CSV table of C-alpha atoms in Angstrom, one decimal:
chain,number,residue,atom,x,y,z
A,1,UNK,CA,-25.8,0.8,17.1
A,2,UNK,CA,-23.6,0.2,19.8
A,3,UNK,CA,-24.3,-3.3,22.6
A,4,UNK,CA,-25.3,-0.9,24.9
A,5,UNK,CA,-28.4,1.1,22.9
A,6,UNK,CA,-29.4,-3.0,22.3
A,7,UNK,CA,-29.1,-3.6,25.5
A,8,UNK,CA,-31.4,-0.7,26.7
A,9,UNK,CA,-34.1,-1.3,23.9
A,10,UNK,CA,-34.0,-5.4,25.3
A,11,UNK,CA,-35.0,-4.2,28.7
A,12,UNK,CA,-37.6,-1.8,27.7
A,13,UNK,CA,-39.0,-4.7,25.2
A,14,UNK,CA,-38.8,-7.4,28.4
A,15,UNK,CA,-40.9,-4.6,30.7
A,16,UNK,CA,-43.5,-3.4,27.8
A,17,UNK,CA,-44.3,-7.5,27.4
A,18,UNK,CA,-44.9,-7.9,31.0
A,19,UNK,CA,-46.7,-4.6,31.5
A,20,UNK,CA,-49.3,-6.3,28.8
A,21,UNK,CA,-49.0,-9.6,30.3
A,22,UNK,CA,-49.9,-8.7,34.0
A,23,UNK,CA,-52.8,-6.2,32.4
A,24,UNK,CA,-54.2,-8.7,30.4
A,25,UNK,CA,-55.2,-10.6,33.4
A,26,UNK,CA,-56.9,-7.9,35.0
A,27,UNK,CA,-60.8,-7.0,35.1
A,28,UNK,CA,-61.3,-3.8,33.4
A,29,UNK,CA,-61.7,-0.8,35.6
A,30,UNK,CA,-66.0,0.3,35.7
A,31,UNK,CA,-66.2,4.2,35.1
A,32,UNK,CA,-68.4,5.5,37.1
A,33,UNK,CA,-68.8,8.8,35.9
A,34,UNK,CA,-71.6,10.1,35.7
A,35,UNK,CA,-71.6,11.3,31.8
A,36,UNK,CA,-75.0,10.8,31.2
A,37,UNK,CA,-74.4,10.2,27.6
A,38,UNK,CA,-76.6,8.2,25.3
A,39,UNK,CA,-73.4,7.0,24.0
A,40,UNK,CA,-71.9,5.7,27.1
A,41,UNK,CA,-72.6,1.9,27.9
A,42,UNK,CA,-70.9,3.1,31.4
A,43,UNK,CA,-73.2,2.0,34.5
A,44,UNK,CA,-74.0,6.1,34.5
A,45,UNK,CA,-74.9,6.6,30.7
A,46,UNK,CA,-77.9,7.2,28.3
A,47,UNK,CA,-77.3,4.2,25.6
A,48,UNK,CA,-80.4,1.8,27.1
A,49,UNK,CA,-82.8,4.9,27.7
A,50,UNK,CA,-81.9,6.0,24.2
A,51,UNK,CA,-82.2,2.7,22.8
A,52,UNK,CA,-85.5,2.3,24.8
A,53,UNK,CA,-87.0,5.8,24.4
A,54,UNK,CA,-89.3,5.1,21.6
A,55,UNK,CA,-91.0,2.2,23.3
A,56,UNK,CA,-90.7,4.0,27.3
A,57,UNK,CA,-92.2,7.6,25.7
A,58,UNK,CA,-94.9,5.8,23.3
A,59,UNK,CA,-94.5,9.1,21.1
A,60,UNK,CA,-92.8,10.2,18.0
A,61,UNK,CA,-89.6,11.2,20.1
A,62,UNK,CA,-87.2,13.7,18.3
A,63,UNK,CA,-83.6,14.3,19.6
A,64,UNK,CA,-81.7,17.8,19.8
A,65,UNK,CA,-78.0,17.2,20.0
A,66,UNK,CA,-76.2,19.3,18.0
A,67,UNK,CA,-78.5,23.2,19.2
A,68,UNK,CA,-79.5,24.7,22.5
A,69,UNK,CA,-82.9,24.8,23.5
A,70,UNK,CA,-82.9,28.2,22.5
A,71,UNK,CA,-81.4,27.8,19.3
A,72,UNK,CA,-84.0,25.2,18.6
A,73,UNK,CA,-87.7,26.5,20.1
A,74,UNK,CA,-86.6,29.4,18.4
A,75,UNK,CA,-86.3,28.1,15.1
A,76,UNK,CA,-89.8,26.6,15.5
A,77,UNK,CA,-91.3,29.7,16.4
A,78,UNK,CA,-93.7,31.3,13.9
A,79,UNK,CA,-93.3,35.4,14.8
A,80,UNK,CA,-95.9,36.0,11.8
A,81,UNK,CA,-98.2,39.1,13.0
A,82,UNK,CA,-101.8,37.6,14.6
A,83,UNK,CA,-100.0,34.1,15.1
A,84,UNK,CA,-97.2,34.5,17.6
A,85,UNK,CA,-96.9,30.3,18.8
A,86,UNK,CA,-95.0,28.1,17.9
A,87,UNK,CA,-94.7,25.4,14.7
A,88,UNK,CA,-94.4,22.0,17.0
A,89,UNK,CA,-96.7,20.8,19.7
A,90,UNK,CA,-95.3,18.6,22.7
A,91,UNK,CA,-93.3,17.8,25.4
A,92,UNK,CA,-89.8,19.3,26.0
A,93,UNK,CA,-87.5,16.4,27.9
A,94,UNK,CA,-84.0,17.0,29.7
A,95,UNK,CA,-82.3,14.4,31.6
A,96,UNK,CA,-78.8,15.4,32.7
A,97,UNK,CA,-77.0,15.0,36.3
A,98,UNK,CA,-76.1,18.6,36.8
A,99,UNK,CA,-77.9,21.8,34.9
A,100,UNK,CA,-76.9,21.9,31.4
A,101,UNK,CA,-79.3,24.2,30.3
A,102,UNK,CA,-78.3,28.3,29.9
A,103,UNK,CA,-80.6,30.8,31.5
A,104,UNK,CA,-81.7,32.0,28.2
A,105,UNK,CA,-82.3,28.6,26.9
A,106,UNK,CA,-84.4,28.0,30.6
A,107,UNK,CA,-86.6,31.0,29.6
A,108,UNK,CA,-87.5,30.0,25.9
A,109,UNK,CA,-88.3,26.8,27.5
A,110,UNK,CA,-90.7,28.7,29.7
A,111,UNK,CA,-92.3,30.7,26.9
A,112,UNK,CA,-92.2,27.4,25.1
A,113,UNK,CA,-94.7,26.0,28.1
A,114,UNK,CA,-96.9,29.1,28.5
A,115,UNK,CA,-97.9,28.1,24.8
A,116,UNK,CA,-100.0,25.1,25.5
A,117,UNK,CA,-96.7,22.5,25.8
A,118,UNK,CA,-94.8,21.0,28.6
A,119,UNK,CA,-91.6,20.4,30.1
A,120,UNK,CA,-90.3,17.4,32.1
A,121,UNK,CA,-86.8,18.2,33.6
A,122,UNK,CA,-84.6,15.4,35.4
A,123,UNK,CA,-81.7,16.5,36.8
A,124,UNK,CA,-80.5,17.5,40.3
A,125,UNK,CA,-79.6,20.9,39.8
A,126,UNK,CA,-82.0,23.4,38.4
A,127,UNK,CA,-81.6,26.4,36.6
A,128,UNK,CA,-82.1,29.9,39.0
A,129,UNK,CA,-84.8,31.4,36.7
A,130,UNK,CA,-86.7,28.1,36.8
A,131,UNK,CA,-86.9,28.1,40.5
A,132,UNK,CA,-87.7,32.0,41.0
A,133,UNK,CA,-90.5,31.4,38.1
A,134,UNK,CA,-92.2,28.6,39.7
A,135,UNK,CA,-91.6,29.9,43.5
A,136,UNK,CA,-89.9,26.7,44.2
A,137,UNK,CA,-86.9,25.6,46.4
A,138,UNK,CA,-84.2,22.9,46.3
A,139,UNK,CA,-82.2,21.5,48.5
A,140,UNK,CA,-79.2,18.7,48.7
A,141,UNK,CA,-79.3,16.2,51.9
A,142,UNK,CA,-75.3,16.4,52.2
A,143,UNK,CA,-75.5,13.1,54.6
A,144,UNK,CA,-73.4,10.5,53.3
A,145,UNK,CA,-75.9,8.1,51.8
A,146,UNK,CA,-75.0,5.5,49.0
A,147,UNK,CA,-78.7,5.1,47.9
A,148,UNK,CA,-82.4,7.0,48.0
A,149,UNK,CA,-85.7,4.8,48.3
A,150,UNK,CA,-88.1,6.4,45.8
A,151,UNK,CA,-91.5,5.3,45.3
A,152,UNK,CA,-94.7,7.4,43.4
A,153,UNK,CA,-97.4,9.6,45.1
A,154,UNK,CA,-100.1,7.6,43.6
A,155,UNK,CA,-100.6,4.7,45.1
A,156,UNK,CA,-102.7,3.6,42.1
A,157,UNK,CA,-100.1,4.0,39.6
A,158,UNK,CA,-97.5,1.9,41.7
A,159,UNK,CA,-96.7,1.4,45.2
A,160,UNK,CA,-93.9,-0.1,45.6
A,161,UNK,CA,-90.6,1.3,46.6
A,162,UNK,CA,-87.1,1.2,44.6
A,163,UNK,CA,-83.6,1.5,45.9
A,164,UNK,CA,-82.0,4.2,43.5
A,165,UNK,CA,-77.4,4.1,43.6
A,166,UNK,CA,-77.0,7.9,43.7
A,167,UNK,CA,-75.2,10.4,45.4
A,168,UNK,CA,-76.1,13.6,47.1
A,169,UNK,CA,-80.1,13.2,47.9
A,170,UNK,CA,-81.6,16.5,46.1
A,171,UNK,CA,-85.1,16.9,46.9
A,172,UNK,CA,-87.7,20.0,46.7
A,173,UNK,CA,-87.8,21.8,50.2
A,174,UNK,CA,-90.3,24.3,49.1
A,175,UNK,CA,-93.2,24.4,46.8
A,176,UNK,CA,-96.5,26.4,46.0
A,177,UNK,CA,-99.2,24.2,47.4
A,178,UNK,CA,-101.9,25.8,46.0
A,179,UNK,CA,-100.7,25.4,42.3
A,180,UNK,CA,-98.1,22.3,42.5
A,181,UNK,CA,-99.1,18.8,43.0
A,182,UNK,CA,-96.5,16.2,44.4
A,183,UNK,CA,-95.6,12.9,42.0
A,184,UNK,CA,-93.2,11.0,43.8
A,185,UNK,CA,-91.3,10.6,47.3
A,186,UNK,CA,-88.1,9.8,48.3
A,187,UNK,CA,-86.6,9.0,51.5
A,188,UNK,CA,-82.4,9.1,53.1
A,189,UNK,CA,-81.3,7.0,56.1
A,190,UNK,CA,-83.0,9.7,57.8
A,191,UNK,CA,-86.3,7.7,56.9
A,192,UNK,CA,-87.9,11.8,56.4
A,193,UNK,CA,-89.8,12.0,53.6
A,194,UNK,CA,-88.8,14.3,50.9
A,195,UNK,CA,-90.3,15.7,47.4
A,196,UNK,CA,-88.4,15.0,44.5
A,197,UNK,CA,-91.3,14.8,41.7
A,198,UNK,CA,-93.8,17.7,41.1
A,199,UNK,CA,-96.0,19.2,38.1
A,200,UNK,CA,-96.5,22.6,38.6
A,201,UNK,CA,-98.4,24.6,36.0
A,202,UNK,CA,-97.5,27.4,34.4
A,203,UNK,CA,-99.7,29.6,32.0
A,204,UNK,CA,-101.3,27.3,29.6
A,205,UNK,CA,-98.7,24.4,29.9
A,206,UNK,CA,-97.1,22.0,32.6
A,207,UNK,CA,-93.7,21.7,33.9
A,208,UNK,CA,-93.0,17.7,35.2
A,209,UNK,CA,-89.8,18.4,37.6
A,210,UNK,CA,-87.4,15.2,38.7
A,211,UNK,CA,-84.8,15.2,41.1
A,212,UNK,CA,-83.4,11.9,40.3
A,213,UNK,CA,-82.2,11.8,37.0
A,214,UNK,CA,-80.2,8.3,37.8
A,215,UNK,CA,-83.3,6.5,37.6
A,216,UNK,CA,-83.0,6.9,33.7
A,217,UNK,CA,-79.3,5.5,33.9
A,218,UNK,CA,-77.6,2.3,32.4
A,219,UNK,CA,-77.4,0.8,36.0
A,220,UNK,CA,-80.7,1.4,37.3
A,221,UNK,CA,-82.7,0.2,34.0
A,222,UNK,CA,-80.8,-3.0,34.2
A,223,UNK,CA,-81.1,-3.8,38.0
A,224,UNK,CA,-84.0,-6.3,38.4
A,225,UNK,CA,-87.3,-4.3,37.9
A,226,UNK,CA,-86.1,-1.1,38.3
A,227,UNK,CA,-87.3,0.2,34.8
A,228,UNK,CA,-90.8,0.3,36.1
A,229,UNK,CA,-89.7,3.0,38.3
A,230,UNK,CA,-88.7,5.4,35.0
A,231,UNK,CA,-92.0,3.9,33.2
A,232,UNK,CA,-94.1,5.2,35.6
A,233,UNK,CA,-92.3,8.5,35.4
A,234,UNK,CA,-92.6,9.3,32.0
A,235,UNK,CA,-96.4,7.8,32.7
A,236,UNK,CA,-97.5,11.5,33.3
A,237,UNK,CA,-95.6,13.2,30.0
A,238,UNK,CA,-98.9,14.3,28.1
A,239,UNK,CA,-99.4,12.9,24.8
A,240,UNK,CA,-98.2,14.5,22.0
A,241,UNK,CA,-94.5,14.6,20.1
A,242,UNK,CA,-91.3,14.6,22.4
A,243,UNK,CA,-88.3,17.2,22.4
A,244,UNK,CA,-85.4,14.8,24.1
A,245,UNK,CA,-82.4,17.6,24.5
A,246,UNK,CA,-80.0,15.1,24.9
A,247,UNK,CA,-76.7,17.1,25.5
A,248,UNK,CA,-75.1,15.0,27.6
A,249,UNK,CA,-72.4,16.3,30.7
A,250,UNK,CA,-69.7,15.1,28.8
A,251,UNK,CA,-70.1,16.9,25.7
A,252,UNK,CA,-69.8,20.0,27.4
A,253,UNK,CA,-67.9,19.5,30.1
A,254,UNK,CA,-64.2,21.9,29.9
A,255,UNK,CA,-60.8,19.7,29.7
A,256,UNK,CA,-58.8,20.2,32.9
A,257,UNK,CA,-55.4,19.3,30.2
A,258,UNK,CA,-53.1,22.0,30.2
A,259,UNK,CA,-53.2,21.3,26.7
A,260,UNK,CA,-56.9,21.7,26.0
A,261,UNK,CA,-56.4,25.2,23.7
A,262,UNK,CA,-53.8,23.1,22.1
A,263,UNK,CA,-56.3,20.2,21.2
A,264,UNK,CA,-58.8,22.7,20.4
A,265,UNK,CA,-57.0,24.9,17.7
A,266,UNK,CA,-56.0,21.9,14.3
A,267,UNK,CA,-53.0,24.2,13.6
A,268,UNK,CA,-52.1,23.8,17.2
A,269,UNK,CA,-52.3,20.2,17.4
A,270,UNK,CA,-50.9,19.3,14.2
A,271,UNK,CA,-47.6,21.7,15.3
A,272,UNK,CA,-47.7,19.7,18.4
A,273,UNK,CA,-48.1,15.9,17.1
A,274,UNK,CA,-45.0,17.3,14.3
A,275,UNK,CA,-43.4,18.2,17.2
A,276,UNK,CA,-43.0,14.8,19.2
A,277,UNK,CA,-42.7,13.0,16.3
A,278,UNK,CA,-39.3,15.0,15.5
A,279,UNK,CA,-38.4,14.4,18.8
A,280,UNK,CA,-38.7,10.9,18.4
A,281,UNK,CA,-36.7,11.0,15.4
A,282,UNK,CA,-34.2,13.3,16.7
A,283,UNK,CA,-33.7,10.6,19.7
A,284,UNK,CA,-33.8,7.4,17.3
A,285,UNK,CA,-30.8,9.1,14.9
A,286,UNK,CA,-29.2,10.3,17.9
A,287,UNK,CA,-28.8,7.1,19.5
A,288,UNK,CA,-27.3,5.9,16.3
A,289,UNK,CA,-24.6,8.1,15.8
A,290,UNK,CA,-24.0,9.3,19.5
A,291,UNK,CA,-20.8,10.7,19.8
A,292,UNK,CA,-17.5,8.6,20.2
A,293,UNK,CA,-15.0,9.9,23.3
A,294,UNK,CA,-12.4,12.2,21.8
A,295,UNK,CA,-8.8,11.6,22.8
A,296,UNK,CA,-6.7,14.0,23.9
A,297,UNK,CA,-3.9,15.0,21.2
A,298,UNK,CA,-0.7,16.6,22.6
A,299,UNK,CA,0.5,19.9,20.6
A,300,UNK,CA,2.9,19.5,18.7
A,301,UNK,CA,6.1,20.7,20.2
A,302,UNK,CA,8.3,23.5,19.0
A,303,UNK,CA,11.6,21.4,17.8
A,304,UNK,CA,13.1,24.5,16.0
A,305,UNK,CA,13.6,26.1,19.3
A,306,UNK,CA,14.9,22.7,20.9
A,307,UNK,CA,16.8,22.4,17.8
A,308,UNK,CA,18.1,26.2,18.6
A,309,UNK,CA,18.7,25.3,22.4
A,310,UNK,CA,21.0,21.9,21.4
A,311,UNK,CA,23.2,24.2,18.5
A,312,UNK,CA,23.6,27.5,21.0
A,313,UNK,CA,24.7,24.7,24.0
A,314,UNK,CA,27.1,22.9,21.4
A,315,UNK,CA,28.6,26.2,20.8
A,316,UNK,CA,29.0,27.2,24.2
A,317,UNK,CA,30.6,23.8,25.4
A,318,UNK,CA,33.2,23.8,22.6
A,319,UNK,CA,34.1,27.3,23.8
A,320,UNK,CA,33.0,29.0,20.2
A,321,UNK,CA,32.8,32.6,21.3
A,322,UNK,CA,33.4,34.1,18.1
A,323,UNK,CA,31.2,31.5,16.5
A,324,UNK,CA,28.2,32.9,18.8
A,325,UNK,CA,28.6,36.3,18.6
A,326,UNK,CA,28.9,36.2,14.4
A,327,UNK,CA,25.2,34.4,14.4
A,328,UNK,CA,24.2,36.8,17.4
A,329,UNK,CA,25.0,39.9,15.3
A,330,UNK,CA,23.7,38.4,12.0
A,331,UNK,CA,20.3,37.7,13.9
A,332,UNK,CA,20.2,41.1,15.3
A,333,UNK,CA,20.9,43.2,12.2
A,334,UNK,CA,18.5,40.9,10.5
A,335,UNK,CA,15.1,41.6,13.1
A,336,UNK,CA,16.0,45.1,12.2
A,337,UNK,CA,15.6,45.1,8.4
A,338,UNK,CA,12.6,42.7,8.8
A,339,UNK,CA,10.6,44.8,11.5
A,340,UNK,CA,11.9,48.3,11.0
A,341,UNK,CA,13.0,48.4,7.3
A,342,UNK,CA,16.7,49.6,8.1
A,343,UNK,CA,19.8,49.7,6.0
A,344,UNK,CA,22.3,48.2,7.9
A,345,UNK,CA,25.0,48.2,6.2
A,346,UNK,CA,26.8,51.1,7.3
A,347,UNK,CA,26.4,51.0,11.4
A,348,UNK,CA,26.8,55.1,12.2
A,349,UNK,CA,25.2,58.1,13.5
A,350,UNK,CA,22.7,58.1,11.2
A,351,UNK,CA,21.7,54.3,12.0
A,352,UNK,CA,21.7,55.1,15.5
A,353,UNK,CA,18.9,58.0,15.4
A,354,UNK,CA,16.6,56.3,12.9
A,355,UNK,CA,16.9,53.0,15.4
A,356,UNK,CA,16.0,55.4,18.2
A,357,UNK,CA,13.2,57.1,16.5
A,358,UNK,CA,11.9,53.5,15.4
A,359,UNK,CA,12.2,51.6,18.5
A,360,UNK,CA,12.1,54.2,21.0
A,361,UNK,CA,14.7,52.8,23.2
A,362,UNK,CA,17.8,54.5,24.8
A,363,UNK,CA,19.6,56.2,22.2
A,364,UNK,CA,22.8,55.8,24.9
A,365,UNK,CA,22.0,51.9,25.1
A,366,UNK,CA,21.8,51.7,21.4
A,367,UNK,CA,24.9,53.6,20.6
A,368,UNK,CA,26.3,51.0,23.2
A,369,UNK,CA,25.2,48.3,21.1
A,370,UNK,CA,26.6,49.2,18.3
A,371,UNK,CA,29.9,50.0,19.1
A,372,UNK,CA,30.2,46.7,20.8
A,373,UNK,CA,29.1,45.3,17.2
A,374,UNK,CA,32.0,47.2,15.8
A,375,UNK,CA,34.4,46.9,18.1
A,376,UNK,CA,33.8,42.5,17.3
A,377,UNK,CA,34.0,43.3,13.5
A,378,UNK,CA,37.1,45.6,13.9
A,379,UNK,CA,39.0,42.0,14.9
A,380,UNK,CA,39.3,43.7,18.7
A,381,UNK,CA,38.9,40.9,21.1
A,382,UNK,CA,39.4,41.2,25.1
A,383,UNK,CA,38.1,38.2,26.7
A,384,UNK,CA,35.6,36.4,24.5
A,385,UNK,CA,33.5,35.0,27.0
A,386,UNK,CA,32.7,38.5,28.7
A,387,UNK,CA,32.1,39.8,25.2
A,388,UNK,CA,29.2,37.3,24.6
A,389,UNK,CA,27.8,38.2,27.8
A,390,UNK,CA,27.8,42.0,27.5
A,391,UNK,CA,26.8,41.9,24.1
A,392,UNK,CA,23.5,39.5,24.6
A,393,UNK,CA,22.8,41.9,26.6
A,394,UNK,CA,22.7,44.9,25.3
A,395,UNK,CA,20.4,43.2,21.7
A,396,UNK,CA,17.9,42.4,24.7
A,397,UNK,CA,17.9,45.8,25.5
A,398,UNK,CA,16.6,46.8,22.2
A,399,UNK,CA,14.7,43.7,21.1
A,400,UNK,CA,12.3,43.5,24.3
């Protein structure tokens, strides 16, 4: 490992440390989402109302988690001909901040009711087919409030007021008079008093509906004397066992990770943590043996033609005609046996054709050629020096 990679893994060391050092100092961000999950300690979680549930209910309180409403009431229905109810007696309870509850769940719940049980609902969003049933109405006071005074109907159950942290102020804006009666109150910075607690019957049971399921959270049943609030609302849950669908927002809420199908599917996830981690090592190895700069090697250059170039010049400058045009002639006749597979040792009419046929070249430039090669070996000199000259030219002739 090079000084540089050290260098690098120094600095990103020095930054991690002081990344944990300056965190370490600082308060821990509060969540304030509102999961309401009984296994959130967050301000807007379920863990003190589920820790608290047995003593705030004062019944045999049995929790459904891991089933729908629909999945469970059904299982505890007895369809045996002449009985047609159901195997438990009680109250069905849902606390959650927006509907969580599928419209076939909503209806078993209903036919649950009409059966002699009850329901008690706390949540700011009701299901459609609850509302049509009951001939009820809700609506959502979209001023910007950061708490809802709250207080109970019944003077004689308590009448003091509470100061409820919430959002968006739901509140029922339409009810059956005749059949529902009003529980509790709530007012906005508008000071206009609004429903948000009714029990309205329905067939042989009760349905107990809440608007402000944040009384129930973390925050509120630790801020002074705020429980009493939620005690007095689960006050008017009718004796008998309790159903707590307890479900929470954040179990079923969808990922918004582009990599949620990823995390769903183990094969998936398993290619993908193999997959970084072979990254990783890729980049660790890498690092150690990155690549050195390659120098630039010159070819190697062609001495034999240098070599060639010095010899023909040494000829030339001592004036060896005869010398040069010897080696020229041997070179010549030489390419010919080696590319064309000629006899050339007799340099005649018949040599001359087969040349022609072979090379296709000028039979008149090749008959040339050779009767200046002749001419050299038949001792007839005229002026060296013009010889060379005409003869190098005519081998060009046929060799290019």
């Amino acid at each position: 490992m090079d000084n540089k990679v050290k260098i690098y893994i120094a600095i990103l060391v020095l930054i991690f440390g002081i990344t944990l050092l300056v965190d370490k100092g600082q308060p821990k961000p509060i969540d304030w989402t509102p999961t309401y999950s009984v296994d959130d300690k967050i301000p807007f979680g379920l863990y003190i109302f589920d820790h608290e549930a047995d003593g705030l209910f004062k019944q045999k309180v049995e929790r459904i988690s891991t089933q729908t409403p629909y999945e469970y009431l059904d299982s505890q229905y007895d369809a045996r001909e002449n009985v047609e109810t159901y195997k438990i007696k009680g109250t069905f309870v849902n606390i959650s901040e927006v509907n969580n509850i599928d419209e076939q769940s909503m209806k078993e719940i209903l036919y649950f009711v009409s059966h002699g049980n009850n329901a008690f609902l706390s949540m700011k969003a009701f299901p459609k087919v609850l509302l049509d049933s009951l001939k009820i109405e809700l609506k959502a006071d979209f001023m910007p409030v950061d708490s809802v005074s709250v207080w109970m109907a019944n003077k004689k159950v308590n009448a003091k007021k509470y100061t409820l942290n919430t959002g968006l102020s739901d509140y029922f804006s339409k009810i059956d008079t005749l059949n529902t009666k009003v529980l509790g109150y709530q007012n906005s910075t508008k000071n206009k008093r609004q429903v948000n607690f009714i029990e309205v019957p329905y067939k042989n049971g009760y349905l107990y509906l809440h608007t402000q399921p944040v009384a129930f959270t973390n925050y509120n049943l630790l801020k002074k004397n705020y429980y009493q609030y939620t005690e007095n609302l689960v006050s008017y849950i009718p004796k008998g066992n309790i159903f707590w669908y307890n479900k929470s927002f954040n179990d079923q809420r969808i990922s918004s990770s582009p990599l949620r199908y990823i995390w769903s599917q183990p094969a998936l996830k398993s290619a993908w943590y193999l997959g970084l981690i072979g990254i990783l090592i890729f980049m660790i190895f890498n690092a150690k043996r990155k690549q050195r700069i390659v120098p630039i090697i010159k070819p190697l250059q062609n001495l034999t033609v240098d070599f060639t170039k010095t010899v023909g010049n040494l000829y030339y400058q001592e004036g060896d005609h005869t010398n040069i045009i010897d080696k020229k002639i041997i070179y010549f006749l030489e390419k010919i046996r080696t590319d064309y597979l000629l006899d050339t040792t007799k340099l005649d009419d018949d040599f001359i054709t087969k040349l022609h046929y072979k090379t296709g070249k000028d039979e008149k430039d090749i008959r040339d050629l050779v009767q200046l090669i002749n001419d050299h070996r038949n001792s007839y000199h005229g002026s060296l020096e013009e010889d060379l000259l005409r003869l190098n030219k005519a081998i060009e002739k046929i060799l290019h």
